[in-house]
Coordinates of C-alpha atoms in Angstrom, one line a residue:
M1 CA -57.2 -148.6 -83.1
A2 CA -58.6 -150.6 -80.0
F3 CA -55.1 -150.6 -78.5
S4 CA -55.5 -146.8 -78.4
C5 CA -58.7 -146.6 -77.2
L6 CA -57.6 -148.9 -74.3
R7 CA -55.1 -146.8 -73.6
V8 CA -56.9 -144.2 -73.1
F9 CA -59.5 -145.8 -71.2
A10 CA -56.8 -146.6 -68.5
L11 CA -55.6 -143.1 -67.9
V12 CA -59.2 -141.8 -67.5
L13 CA -59.3 -144.5 -64.6
F14 CA -56.3 -143.7 -63.1
V15 CA -56.9 -139.9 -63.1
A16 CA -60.3 -140.5 -61.5
C17 CA -59.2 -143.2 -58.7
G18 CA -55.9 -142.4 -58.0
P19 CA -54.1 -140.3 -55.4
G20 CA -55.7 -137.3 -54.2
A21 CA -59.0 -138.2 -56.3
A22 CA -61.2 -138.0 -52.9
D23 CA -59.9 -134.1 -52.3
S24 CA -62.5 -132.0 -54.3
D25 CA -63.1 -127.9 -54.5
T26 CA -65.9 -128.7 -52.3
A27 CA -64.6 -130.2 -49.5
S28 CA -61.6 -128.0 -48.9
S29 CA -63.6 -125.0 -48.7
S30 CA -66.4 -126.8 -46.2
G31 CA -66.6 -126.0 -43.0
D32 CA -64.5 -129.2 -41.9
S33 CA -61.4 -127.6 -43.2
P34 CA -60.8 -123.9 -43.2
A35 CA -59.0 -121.9 -45.8
P36 CA -55.7 -120.4 -44.4
T37 CA -56.1 -117.0 -43.9
T38 CA -53.4 -114.5 -45.2
A39 CA -51.9 -111.1 -43.4
D40 CA -54.6 -109.2 -45.3
D41 CA -57.3 -110.9 -44.0
P42 CA -59.3 -108.9 -41.3
T43 CA -59.4 -111.8 -39.5
T44 CA -56.0 -111.5 -38.3
T45 CA -55.5 -108.0 -37.1
S46 CA -55.5 -107.0 -33.3
D47 CA -55.6 -104.0 -31.7
T48 CA -51.8 -103.3 -30.2
T49 CA -52.5 -99.7 -29.0
G50 CA -54.3 -100.4 -26.1
P51 CA -57.3 -98.4 -25.3
A52 CA -57.9 -94.9 -26.7
P53 CA -57.4 -91.8 -24.4
P54 CA -61.0 -90.7 -22.7
P55 CA -62.1 -87.7 -24.9
E56 CA -60.9 -85.5 -21.9
C57 CA -57.4 -85.6 -22.6
E58 CA -58.3 -83.1 -25.6
S59 CA -60.5 -80.9 -24.0
A60 CA -60.8 -78.8 -20.9
D61 CA -64.2 -77.6 -19.1
P62 CA -64.1 -73.5 -19.4
L63 CA -66.2 -73.5 -15.9
V64 CA -62.7 -74.8 -14.2
A65 CA -62.0 -72.3 -11.3
A66 CA -59.1 -72.9 -9.1
G67 CA -58.2 -69.5 -8.1
F68 CA -56.7 -68.7 -4.7
A69 CA -54.8 -66.0 -2.4
V70 CA -54.1 -65.3 0.9
E71 CA -53.5 -61.8 2.3
L72 CA -51.3 -60.4 5.3
P73 CA -52.8 -56.8 6.0
D74 CA -50.5 -54.5 7.3
W75 CA -48.4 -57.4 8.6
P76 CA -44.6 -56.3 9.8
A77 CA -42.4 -56.9 7.2
D78 CA -40.2 -59.3 9.3
V79 CA -43.5 -61.4 10.2
S80 CA -44.9 -63.8 8.4
L81 CA -46.7 -66.9 8.5
P82 CA -44.7 -70.0 9.9
T83 CA -43.5 -72.8 7.0
F84 CA -45.5 -75.5 6.6
E85 CA -47.2 -75.1 10.2
F86 CA -51.0 -74.6 11.2
V87 CA -52.3 -71.4 13.3
V88 CA -55.4 -71.2 15.1
C89 CA -57.6 -68.3 13.5
D90 CA -60.9 -67.0 14.3
I91 CA -63.3 -66.3 11.0
D92 CA -64.8 -62.7 11.4
E93 CA -66.3 -62.8 7.8
V94 CA -66.9 -64.9 4.9
T95 CA -68.5 -63.1 1.6
A96 CA -69.4 -64.3 -1.6
G97 CA -69.3 -62.4 -4.8
A98 CA -67.9 -61.9 -8.4
A99 CA -64.5 -62.1 -7.2
G100 CA -65.3 -65.7 -5.5
V101 CA -65.4 -66.2 -1.4
T102 CA -63.3 -63.8 0.7
T103 CA -62.8 -65.1 4.4
K104 CA -61.2 -62.7 6.9
L105 CA -60.0 -64.3 9.9
T106 CA -57.9 -63.0 12.6
C107 CA -55.0 -65.8 13.6
D108 CA -52.9 -66.4 16.1
V109 CA -49.2 -65.6 15.0
A110 CA -46.5 -66.2 17.9
G111 CA -48.9 -64.7 20.5
A112 CA -49.7 -61.9 18.4
P113 CA -53.2 -61.5 16.7
R114 CA -52.9 -60.8 13.0
P115 CA -55.6 -60.1 10.1
V116 CA -55.7 -62.9 7.0
V117 CA -57.5 -62.8 4.1
V118 CA -58.4 -65.7 2.1
T119 CA -59.8 -65.8 -1.2
I120 CA -61.1 -68.5 -3.2
D121 CA -63.0 -69.2 -6.7
A122 CA -66.8 -69.6 -5.9
A123 CA -68.0 -72.9 -6.7
P124 CA -71.4 -72.8 -8.7
E125 CA -72.9 -76.3 -7.0
G126 CA -73.2 -74.7 -3.7
E127 CA -72.0 -72.2 -0.9
V128 CA -69.2 -72.8 1.6
V129 CA -70.2 -74.3 5.1
W130 CA -68.0 -72.4 7.0
A131 CA -69.1 -69.2 8.4
A132 CA -68.0 -66.1 10.7
G133 CA -67.5 -67.1 14.7
Q134 CA -66.1 -70.2 13.5
T135 CA -62.3 -71.5 15.1
V136 CA -60.2 -72.8 12.5
R137 CA -56.7 -74.0 11.5
L138 CA -55.1 -72.3 8.7
R139 CA -51.8 -73.5 6.7
H140 CA -50.2 -71.5 3.9
D141 CA -47.4 -71.7 2.2
D142 CA -45.7 -69.8 -0.7
I143 CA -42.0 -70.7 -2.0
D144 CA -40.1 -70.0 -5.0
G145 CA -37.1 -72.3 -5.5
D146 CA -36.2 -74.5 -8.6
G147 CA -39.9 -75.0 -8.7
F148 CA -42.5 -73.1 -6.9
I149 CA -45.2 -74.2 -4.5
K150 CA -48.2 -72.3 -3.2
Y151 CA -50.4 -74.0 -1.1
L152 CA -53.8 -73.1 1.5
H153 CA -55.1 -75.6 4.0
M154 CA -58.0 -74.6 6.3
R155 CA -59.6 -77.2 8.3
P156 CA -61.8 -77.2 11.7
L157 CA -59.8 -76.7 14.8
D158 CA -60.2 -80.1 15.9
D159 CA -60.8 -82.4 13.0
E160 CA -57.5 -83.1 11.5
D161 CA -59.2 -85.1 8.8
D162 CA -61.8 -82.8 7.5
V163 CA -61.3 -80.3 4.5
L164 CA -62.5 -76.9 4.3
I165 CA -60.2 -75.7 1.6
L166 CA -57.5 -77.3 0.3
A167 CA -55.8 -75.9 -2.9
L168 CA -52.2 -76.8 -4.3
D169 CA -50.5 -75.0 -7.3
W170 CA -47.1 -76.2 -7.6
T171 CA -44.4 -77.3 -10.5
D172 CA -41.3 -79.3 -10.4
G173 CA -41.4 -80.7 -6.8
D174 CA -41.9 -84.1 -4.7
A175 CA -43.7 -85.7 -1.6
L176 CA -47.6 -85.1 -3.1
E177 CA -49.1 -87.3 -0.6
V178 CA -47.6 -84.9 2.1
W179 CA -49.0 -81.3 0.2
A180 CA -51.9 -83.3 -0.3
A181 CA -52.8 -84.8 3.1
P182 CA -55.5 -85.6 4.3
L183 CA -56.5 -86.1 0.4
T184 CA -54.8 -89.1 -1.0
I185 CA -54.1 -88.8 -4.9
D186 CA -53.2 -91.4 -7.4
I187 CA -52.1 -90.4 -10.9
E188 CA -53.0 -92.5 -13.9
F189 CA -51.3 -91.7 -17.3
V190 CA -54.6 -92.1 -19.3
C191 CA -53.4 -89.6 -21.7
D192 CA -50.2 -91.4 -22.6
P193 CA -51.1 -94.5 -25.1
E194 CA -47.3 -95.7 -24.6
M195 CA -47.5 -95.0 -20.7
G196 CA -44.0 -93.7 -20.3
A197 CA -43.6 -90.8 -22.5
A198 CA -40.8 -89.0 -21.6
Q199 CA -42.5 -85.5 -22.4
S200 CA -45.1 -84.4 -19.5
L201 CA -48.7 -85.3 -20.9
P202 CA -52.2 -84.7 -19.3
T203 CA -52.9 -87.2 -16.3
L204 CA -55.8 -88.3 -14.4
L205 CA -56.0 -87.8 -10.6
R206 CA -58.0 -89.7 -8.3
F207 CA -59.1 -87.7 -5.4
G208 CA -59.9 -89.6 -2.4
L209 CA -60.6 -88.4 1.3
P210 CA -60.5 -90.1 5.2
G211 CA -63.8 -91.7 6.1
I212 CA -65.1 -91.5 2.6
S213 CA -65.2 -94.6 0.0
D214 CA -65.9 -93.1 -2.9
T215 CA -63.5 -91.5 -5.1
L216 CA -63.6 -88.7 -7.8
E217 CA -61.3 -89.1 -11.0
L218 CA -60.2 -86.2 -13.2
V219 CA -58.7 -85.4 -15.9
S220 CA -56.4 -82.2 -16.2
G221 CA -58.8 -79.7 -17.0
H222 CA -61.6 -81.1 -15.7
R223 CA -64.1 -80.5 -12.5
G224 CA -66.4 -82.7 -10.4
V225 CA -68.1 -83.5 -6.8
L226 CA -67.7 -85.9 -4.5
G227 CA -70.9 -86.1 -2.5
L228 CA -70.7 -86.4 1.3
G229 CA -74.1 -88.1 1.9
D230 CA -75.2 -85.6 4.6
G231 CA -76.1 -82.5 2.4
E232 CA -72.8 -81.6 2.1
Q233 CA -70.1 -82.0 -0.7
Y234 CA -66.6 -81.5 -1.9
V235 CA -66.0 -79.5 -5.5
V236 CA -63.1 -80.2 -6.9
D237 CA -61.6 -77.9 -9.8
L238 CA -58.3 -79.4 -11.6
A239 CA -56.8 -76.6 -13.4
E240 CA -53.7 -78.4 -14.1
S241 CA -52.1 -81.9 -14.2
S242 CA -49.1 -83.5 -16.0
G243 CA -46.5 -85.6 -15.5
N244 CA -44.4 -88.6 -17.3
D245 CA -42.7 -91.8 -16.0
L246 CA -40.0 -90.0 -14.4
H247 CA -41.8 -87.2 -13.2
P248 CA -45.3 -88.1 -12.6
A249 CA -46.7 -85.1 -10.6
D250 CA -44.4 -82.6 -12.5
R251 CA -47.3 -80.1 -12.6
V252 CA -50.4 -80.1 -10.2
H253 CA -53.2 -77.2 -9.5
F254 CA -56.3 -77.9 -7.9
L255 CA -58.8 -76.0 -5.5
V256 CA -60.9 -78.0 -2.9
R257 CA -63.6 -76.7 -1.2
R258 CA -66.3 -78.0 1.2
T259 CA -70.1 -76.6 0.4
A260 CA -73.5 -77.1 1.1
A261 CA -75.4 -79.3 -1.8
S262 CA -77.5 -77.6 -3.8

């Protein structure tokens, strides 16, 4: 009986003092020895989708108005405005109404005076800055081919970098930097979480102008104002812009006009 008790005592002593005896449950859960995480542990998860698209990608401003039109009343059938060239025009009348802002001009076309009527959607932020008696340069193209390009640019007579009206409605085209000049337009695929989907998705356009340090960022279907700091501003309506990795400017439709700041 004494021998058996001695064997039990020795076994208990071995367990208490043997290898690993100092590693208790309390030590393994302390700050010195953090417990391993598992795949289900929320601390191991990470965001692999990148930033969420801005809310403007899923909405449109109902006030966006980027319409523009050019009429050539009573022109001979074989006479038209020169393609992608400016003509000099005198402004005869400027009226604003429910249909927008209408500017009537007399333009020198191949040495002959021709009437031209320009109509654009009005901007609620202020009245346009041009007026009767002013001389301007006007350029308009309406090209229909594999895609289409409808374009309008009106600027002061002697300032190539100024803009009174600049409007573009096009699809399936190239050389946006040429058609948009003097505007600079950068394109971002902020509405495409994969940044390169094959289908066209709404894009963000960043508008800049010579002599202005600020830029204006607009997502397709939105509008904004680019201030000039002298009581005037550019009001920009971006009716539509979409593209993909192969065709960043697959669809662009905007209207820029210079107005007085209200």
